[in-house]
PDB file of C-alpha atoms in Angstrom:
ATOM      1  CA  MET A 202       0.020   0.005   0.010  1.00  0.00           C
ATOM      2  CA  GLU A 203       1.291   3.473  -0.843  1.00  0.00           C
ATOM      3  CA  SER A 204       2.161   5.907   1.898  1.00  0.00           C
ATOM      4  CA  PRO A 205      -0.279   8.665   2.859  1.00  0.00           C
ATOM      5  CA  GLY A 206       2.129  11.227   1.410  1.00  0.00           C
ATOM      6  CA  THR A 207       2.262   9.478  -1.965  1.00  0.00           C
ATOM      7  CA  TRP A 208      -1.540   9.086  -1.994  1.00  0.00           C
ATOM      8  CA  VAL A 209      -2.086  12.788  -1.228  1.00  0.00           C
ATOM      9  CA  ARG A 210       0.422  14.013  -3.824  1.00  0.00           C
ATOM     10  CA  THR A 211      -0.791  11.672  -6.574  1.00  0.00           C
ATOM     11  CA  SER A 212      -4.457  12.429  -5.964  1.00  0.00           C
ATOM     12  CA  ARG A 213      -3.857  16.187  -5.699  1.00  0.00           C
ATOM     13  CA  ARG A 214      -1.926  16.270  -8.984  1.00  0.00           C
ATOM     14  CA  ARG A 215      -4.529  14.119 -10.743  1.00  0.00           C
ATOM     15  CA  LEU A 216      -7.112  16.805  -9.968  1.00  0.00           C
ATOM     16  CA  GLY A 217      -4.778  19.624 -11.011  1.00  0.00           C
ATOM     17  CA  LEU A 218      -4.720  21.171  -7.555  1.00  0.00           C
ATOM     18  CA  SER A 219      -1.838  23.036  -6.046  1.00  0.00           C
ATOM     19  CA  THR A 220      -0.913  22.278  -2.420  1.00  0.00           C
ATOM     20  CA  ARG A 221      -2.415  25.635  -1.430  1.00  0.00           C
ATOM     21  CA  ASP A 222      -5.683  24.833  -3.282  1.00  0.00           C
ATOM     22  CA  LEU A 223      -5.951  21.537  -1.459  1.00  0.00           C
ATOM     23  CA  ALA A 224      -5.217  23.251   1.887  1.00  0.00           C
ATOM     24  CA  ARG A 225      -7.962  25.799   1.280  1.00  0.00           C
ATOM     25  CA  LEU A 226     -10.579  23.213   0.200  1.00  0.00           C
ATOM     26  CA  ALA A 227      -9.777  20.711   2.944  1.00  0.00           C
ATOM     27  CA  ASP A 228      -9.335  23.317   5.671  1.00  0.00           C
ATOM     28  CA  VAL A 229      -5.929  21.821   6.499  1.00  0.00           C
ATOM     29  CA  ALA A 230      -2.842  24.029   6.964  1.00  0.00           C
ATOM     30  CA  TYR A 231      -0.640  24.270   3.895  1.00  0.00           C
ATOM     31  CA  PRO A 232       2.554  23.303   5.825  1.00  0.00           C
ATOM     32  CA  THR A 233       0.784  20.228   7.185  1.00  0.00           C
ATOM     33  CA  ILE A 234      -0.001  19.013   3.665  1.00  0.00           C
ATOM     34  CA  SER A 235       3.542  19.720   2.533  1.00  0.00           C
ATOM     35  CA  ARG A 236       4.984  17.754   5.484  1.00  0.00           C
ATOM     36  CA  ILE A 237       2.603  14.838   4.799  1.00  0.00           C
ATOM     37  CA  GLU A 238       3.508  14.728   1.100  1.00  0.00           C
ATOM     38  CA  ASN A 239       7.209  14.806   1.877  1.00  0.00           C
ATOM     39  CA  GLY A 240       6.934  12.043   4.474  1.00  0.00           C
ATOM     40  CA  HIS A 241       7.878  14.270   7.401  1.00  0.00           C
ATOM     41  CA  GLU A 242       4.532  13.878   9.210  1.00  0.00           C
ATOM     42  CA  ASP A 243       2.078  11.049   9.700  1.00  0.00           C
ATOM     43  CA  PRO A 244      -1.422  12.513   9.261  1.00  0.00           C
ATOM     44  CA  ARG A 245      -4.120  12.180  11.895  1.00  0.00           C
ATOM     45  CA  TRP A 246      -7.253  10.261  10.898  1.00  0.00           C
ATOM     46  CA  SER A 247      -9.289  13.494  10.985  1.00  0.00           C
ATOM     47  CA  THR A 248      -6.861  15.088   8.530  1.00  0.00           C
ATOM     48  CA  LEU A 249      -7.067  12.090   6.207  1.00  0.00           C
ATOM     49  CA  GLU A 250     -10.883  12.360   6.319  1.00  0.00           C
ATOM     50  CA  LYS A 251     -10.710  16.020   5.261  1.00  0.00           C
ATOM     51  CA  LEU A 252      -8.235  15.292   2.469  1.00  0.00           C
ATOM     52  CA  SER A 253     -10.237  12.307   1.253  1.00  0.00           C
ATOM     53  CA  ALA A 254     -13.403  14.383   1.060  1.00  0.00           C
ATOM     54  CA  VAL A 255     -11.654  16.815  -1.289  1.00  0.00           C
ATOM     55  CA  LEU A 256      -9.630  14.318  -3.289  1.00  0.00           C
ATOM     56  CA  GLY A 257     -12.507  11.926  -3.701  1.00  0.00           C
ATOM     57  CA  ASP A 258     -10.501   8.749  -3.419  1.00  0.00           C
ATOM     58  CA  ALA A 259     -11.804   5.595  -1.776  1.00  0.00           C
ATOM     59  CA  LEU A 260      -9.855   6.007   1.444  1.00  0.00           C
ATOM     60  CA  ILE A 261     -13.018   7.227   3.166  1.00  0.00           C
ATOM     61  CA  PRO A 262     -16.236   5.725   1.684  1.00  0.00           C
ATOM     62  CA  LEU A 263     -18.763   8.447   0.994  1.00  0.00           C
ATOM     63  CA  GLY A 264     -22.461   7.748   1.006  1.00  0.00           C
ATOM     64  CA  ASP A 265     -24.856   8.946  -1.642  1.00  0.00           C
ATOM     65  CA  ASP A 266     -25.972  11.732   0.677  1.00  0.00           C
ATOM     66  CA  HIS A 267     -22.496  13.270   0.365  1.00  0.00           C
ATOM     67  CA  ASP A 268     -22.027  12.722  -3.358  1.00  0.00           C
ATOM     68  CA  VAL A 269     -22.397  16.035  -5.111  1.00  0.00           C
ATOM     69  CA  GLY A 270     -21.839  14.598  -8.559  1.00  0.00           C
ATOM     70  CA  ARG A 271     -19.577  16.005 -11.208  1.00  0.00           C
ATOM     71  CA  LEU A 272     -19.996  18.862 -13.602  1.00  0.00           C
ATOM     72  CA  ALA A 273     -18.799  16.402 -16.299  1.00  0.00           C
ATOM     73  CA  ASP A 274     -22.081  14.517 -15.823  1.00  0.00           C
ATOM     74  CA  LEU A 275     -24.067  17.528 -17.004  1.00  0.00           C
ATOM     75  CA  SER A 276     -22.927  17.473 -20.666  1.00  0.00           C
ATOM     76  CA  ASP A 277     -26.318  16.033 -21.557  1.00  0.00           C
ATOM     77  CA  ALA A 278     -28.349  18.462 -19.432  1.00  0.00           C
ATOM     78  CA  TRP A 279     -30.090  20.133 -22.357  1.00  0.00           C
ATOM     79  CA  THR A 280     -32.684  19.662 -25.039  1.00  0.00           C
ATOM     80  CA  ALA A 281     -33.248  21.151 -28.472  1.00  0.00           C
ATOM     81  CA  ASP A 282     -36.636  22.184 -29.797  1.00  0.00           C
ATOM     82  CA  ALA A 283     -37.935  21.834 -33.340  1.00  0.00           C
ATOM     83  CA  SER A 284     -36.242  25.059 -34.407  1.00  0.00           C
ATOM     84  CA  GLY A 285     -32.873  23.832 -33.108  1.00  0.00           C
ATOM     85  CA  ALA A 286     -32.813  26.233 -30.153  1.00  0.00           C
ATOM     86  CA  GLN A 287     -30.924  24.767 -27.217  1.00  0.00           C
ATOM     87  CA  HIS A 288     -32.471  24.753 -23.725  1.00  0.00           C
ATOM     88  CA  PRO A 289     -30.305  23.967 -20.689  1.00  0.00           C
ATOM     89  CA  ASP A 290     -31.896  21.792 -17.970  1.00  0.00           C
ATOM     90  CA  TRP A 291     -31.733  24.420 -15.207  1.00  0.00           C
ATOM     91  CA  VAL A 292     -33.172  21.984 -12.672  1.00  0.00           C
ATOM     92  CA  ARG A 293     -30.133  19.688 -13.007  1.00  0.00           C
ATOM     93  CA  PHE A 294     -27.712  22.622 -12.887  1.00  0.00           C
ATOM     94  CA  ARG A 295     -29.401  24.045  -9.770  1.00  0.00           C
ATOM     95  CA  ALA A 296     -29.352  20.634  -8.055  1.00  0.00           C
ATOM     96  CA  PHE A 297     -25.631  20.352  -8.751  1.00  0.00           C
ATOM     97  CA  ALA A 298     -24.974  23.848  -7.347  1.00  0.00           C
ATOM     98  CA  ASP A 299     -27.140  23.179  -4.293  1.00  0.00           C
ATOM     99  CA  ARG A 300     -25.303  19.967  -3.440  1.00  0.00           C
ATOM    100  CA  LEU A 301     -21.932  21.687  -3.887  1.00  0.00           C
ATOM    101  CA  THR A 302     -23.047  24.594  -1.681  1.00  0.00           C
ATOM    102  CA  LEU A 303     -23.869  22.110   1.075  1.00  0.00           C
ATOM    103  CA  HIS A 304     -20.626  20.120   0.586  1.00  0.00           C
ATOM    104  CA  PRO A 305     -17.921  22.590  -0.568  1.00  0.00           C
ATOM    105  CA  GLU A 306     -15.208  20.094   0.425  1.00  0.00           C
ATOM    106  CA  HIS A 307     -16.065  18.242  -2.820  1.00  0.00           C
ATOM    107  CA  THR A 308     -15.421  21.253  -5.067  1.00  0.00           C
ATOM    108  CA  ALA A 309     -12.242  19.990  -6.735  1.00  0.00           C
ATOM    109  CA  ARG A 310     -13.496  16.566  -7.700  1.00  0.00           C
ATOM    110  CA  ALA A 311     -16.815  18.034  -8.822  1.00  0.00           C
ATOM    111  CA  ILE A 312     -15.296  20.463 -11.338  1.00  0.00           C
ATOM    112  CA  MET A 313     -11.807  19.283 -12.239  1.00  0.00           C
ATOM    113  CA  PRO A 314     -12.587  16.317 -14.531  1.00  0.00           C
ATOM    114  CA  GLU A 315     -13.160  17.643 -18.067  1.00  0.00           C
ATOM    115  CA  PRO A 316     -16.752  17.173 -19.257  1.00  0.00           C
ATOM    116  CA  PRO A 317     -17.081  15.384 -22.578  1.00  0.00           C
ATOM    117  CA  ARG A 318     -17.913  17.644 -25.463  1.00  0.00           C
ATOM    118  CA  SER A 319     -21.619  17.795 -26.140  1.00  0.00           C
ATOM    119  CA  ALA A 320     -23.321  18.568 -29.455  1.00  0.00           C
ATOM    120  CA  SER A 321     -24.197  21.955 -27.973  1.00  0.00           C
ATOM    121  CA  PRO A 322     -21.675  24.823 -28.047  1.00  0.00           C
ATOM    122  CA  LEU A 323     -23.897  26.600 -25.549  1.00  0.00           C
ATOM    123  CA  ILE A 324     -23.636  23.741 -23.012  1.00  0.00           C
ATOM    124  CA  ASP A 325     -19.910  23.357 -23.530  1.00  0.00           C
ATOM    125  CA  THR A 326     -19.437  27.069 -22.850  1.00  0.00           C
ATOM    126  CA  LEU A 327     -21.894  27.022 -19.934  1.00  0.00           C
ATOM    127  CA  LEU A 328     -20.016  24.160 -18.246  1.00  0.00           C
ATOM    128  CA  ALA A 329     -16.723  26.075 -18.542  1.00  0.00           C
ATOM    129  CA  ALA A 330     -18.261  29.221 -17.099  1.00  0.00           C
ATOM    130  CA  ILE A 331     -19.784  27.267 -14.178  1.00  0.00           C
ATOM    131  CA  ALA A 332     -16.445  25.590 -13.422  1.00  0.00           C
ATOM    132  CA  GLU A 333     -14.632  28.943 -13.508  1.00  0.00           C
ATOM    133  CA  LYS A 334     -17.152  30.593 -11.188  1.00  0.00           C
ATOM    134  CA  ILE A 335     -17.057  27.715  -8.705  1.00  0.00           C
ATOM    135  CA  ALA A 336     -13.234  27.688  -8.680  1.00  0.00           C
ATOM    136  CA  ASP A 337     -13.079  31.492  -8.287  1.00  0.00           C
ATOM    137  CA  ASP A 338     -15.621  31.423  -5.458  1.00  0.00           C
ATOM    138  CA  ALA A 339     -13.616  28.664  -3.702  1.00  0.00           C
ATOM    139  CA  GLY A 340     -10.366  30.600  -4.187  1.00  0.00           C
ATOM    140  CA  ILE A 341      -8.697  27.794  -6.155  1.00  0.00           C
ATOM    141  CA  ALA A 342      -7.122  27.583  -9.593  1.00  0.00           C
ATOM    142  CA  ARG A 343      -9.563  27.203 -12.455  1.00  0.00           C
ATOM    143  CA  PRO A 344      -9.582  23.775 -14.120  1.00  0.00           C
ATOM    144  CA  ARG A 345      -7.165  23.664 -17.059  1.00  0.00           C
ATOM    145  CA  TRP A 346      -9.791  22.270 -19.387  1.00  0.00           C
ATOM    146  CA  THR A 347     -11.782  25.518 -19.289  1.00  0.00           C
ATOM    147  CA  ARG A 348      -9.037  27.272 -21.291  1.00  0.00           C
ATOM    148  CA  GLU A 349      -9.890  25.047 -24.259  1.00  0.00           C
ATOM    149  CA  ARG A 350     -13.551  26.056 -24.324  1.00  0.00           C
ATOM    150  CA  PRO A 351     -13.983  29.194 -26.410  1.00  0.00           C
ATOM    151  CA  PRO A 352     -16.673  31.823 -25.851  1.00  0.00           C
ATOM    152  CA  LEU A 353     -19.809  31.649 -27.949  1.00  0.00           C
ATOM    153  CA  ALA A 354     -19.593  33.122 -31.419  1.00  0.00           C
ATOM    154  CA  GLU A 355     -22.933  34.902 -30.839  1.00  0.00           C
ATOM    155  CA  PRO A 356     -24.035  36.065 -27.358  1.00  0.00           C
ATOM    156  CA  TRP A 357     -26.820  33.980 -25.782  1.00  0.00           C
ATOM    157  CA  SER A 358     -29.281  35.105 -23.122  1.00  0.00           C
ATOM    158  CA  VAL A 359     -31.733  33.205 -21.005  1.00  0.00           C
ATOM    159  CA  ALA A 360     -34.118  36.137 -21.360  1.00  0.00           C
ATOM    160  CA  THR A 361     -35.913  36.676 -24.643  1.00  0.00           C
ATOM    161  CA  ARG A 362     -37.258  40.237 -24.304  1.00  0.00           C
ATOM    162  CA  PRO A 363     -34.698  43.069 -24.699  1.00  0.00           C
ATOM    163  CA  SER A 364     -35.706  44.701 -21.376  1.00  0.00           C
ATOM    164  CA  LYS A 365     -35.268  41.383 -19.545  1.00  0.00           C
ATOM    165  CA  ARG A 366     -31.922  40.759 -21.272  1.00  0.00           C
ATOM    166  CA  ALA A 367     -30.645  44.117 -20.035  1.00  0.00           C
ATOM    167  CA  GLU A 368     -31.832  43.253 -16.533  1.00  0.00           C
ATOM    168  CA  ALA A 369     -30.195  39.812 -16.718  1.00  0.00           C
ATOM    169  CA  ALA A 370     -26.894  41.355 -17.842  1.00  0.00           C
ATOM    170  CA  THR A 371     -26.650  43.337 -14.597  1.00  0.00           C
ATOM    171  CA  THR A 372     -26.568  40.171 -12.474  1.00  0.00           C
ATOM    172  CA  THR A 373     -24.600  37.901 -14.824  1.00  0.00           C
ATOM    173  CA  PRO A 374     -21.378  36.612 -13.206  1.00  0.00           C
ATOM    174  CA  HIS A 375     -18.304  37.893 -15.070  1.00  0.00           C
ATOM    175  CA  GLN A 376     -17.172  34.335 -15.850  1.00  0.00           C
ATOM    176  CA  PHE A 377     -20.352  33.932 -17.935  1.00  0.00           C
ATOM    177  CA  ALA A 378     -20.354  37.394 -19.460  1.00  0.00           C
ATOM    178  CA  ARG A 379     -16.851  37.041 -20.896  1.00  0.00           C
ATOM    179  CA  ARG A 380     -17.978  33.829 -22.593  1.00  0.00           C
ATOM    180  CA  GLY A 381     -21.055  35.448 -24.178  1.00  0.00           C
ATOM    181  CA  VAL A 382     -23.597  33.824 -21.837  1.00  0.00           C
ATOM    182  CA  VAL A 383     -26.060  36.233 -20.177  1.00  0.00           C
ATOM    183  CA  ILE A 384     -27.891  34.737 -17.227  1.00  0.00           C
ATOM    184  CA  PRO A 385     -28.661  36.062 -13.775  1.00  0.00           C
ATOM    185  CA  GLU A 386     -26.596  34.276 -11.123  1.00  0.00           C
ATOM    186  CA  SER A 387     -29.868  33.183  -9.458  1.00  0.00           C
ATOM    187  CA  THR A 388     -30.646  30.984 -12.495  1.00  0.00           C
ATOM    188  CA  ILE A 389     -28.206  28.393 -11.078  1.00  0.00           C
ATOM    189  CA  TRP A 390     -27.249  29.623  -7.599  1.00  0.00           C
ATOM    190  CA  ARG A 391     -30.005  30.207  -5.077  1.00  0.00           C
ATOM    191  CA  ASP A 392     -30.169  33.602  -3.457  1.00  0.00           C
ATOM    192  CA  ARG A 393     -31.042  32.057  -0.117  1.00  0.00           C
ATOM    193  CA  VAL A 394     -28.984  30.157   2.415  1.00  0.00           C
ATOM    194  CA  LEU A 395     -29.134  26.373   2.177  1.00  0.00           C
ATOM    195  CA  VAL A 396     -29.079  24.343   5.355  1.00  0.00           C
ATOM    196  CA  ARG A 397     -27.701  20.811   5.644  1.00  0.00           C
ATOM    197  CA  PRO A 398     -30.447  18.302   6.468  1.00  0.00           C
TER     198      PRO A 398
END
């Protein structure tokens, strides 16, 4: 069996996290993680639990009630109507955001794996914007895969009327706006506090 230090380093790198990112997400001191990775400290069980929750490895089994899912699983969260217009499944996006709000320790493994390309440029761009916002809000590095997702060729808005589009633009997160997606933040993220059950 590999040492705890090797496990932490390998898992952290697989997710594309820096040591400081992991420290922030796991709420474990940066020097502690560095000492563990370098074999200078044997981690306490409580520290391993925190690291496992972020890294998502099988060291600590997580029940379904703690599984927030992965953004990569939302590549198919859309439909197209007869005209070819694409419609994101906001219910699935909100459910993902809600679960992640309740379990922020799962942020890295929820957004770091690259989602497969969908047949929808809108969804591909939307997934990248969501990952960037979540990473920025958590204070961690953005996933590398988002750099390969270009902005939309034509701006897209959830609102259809011009007055509503202007209103939506005022509350659109900058990660979305720079990619040509105009949606109020509340379309995905609730504007009320969620409480763990």
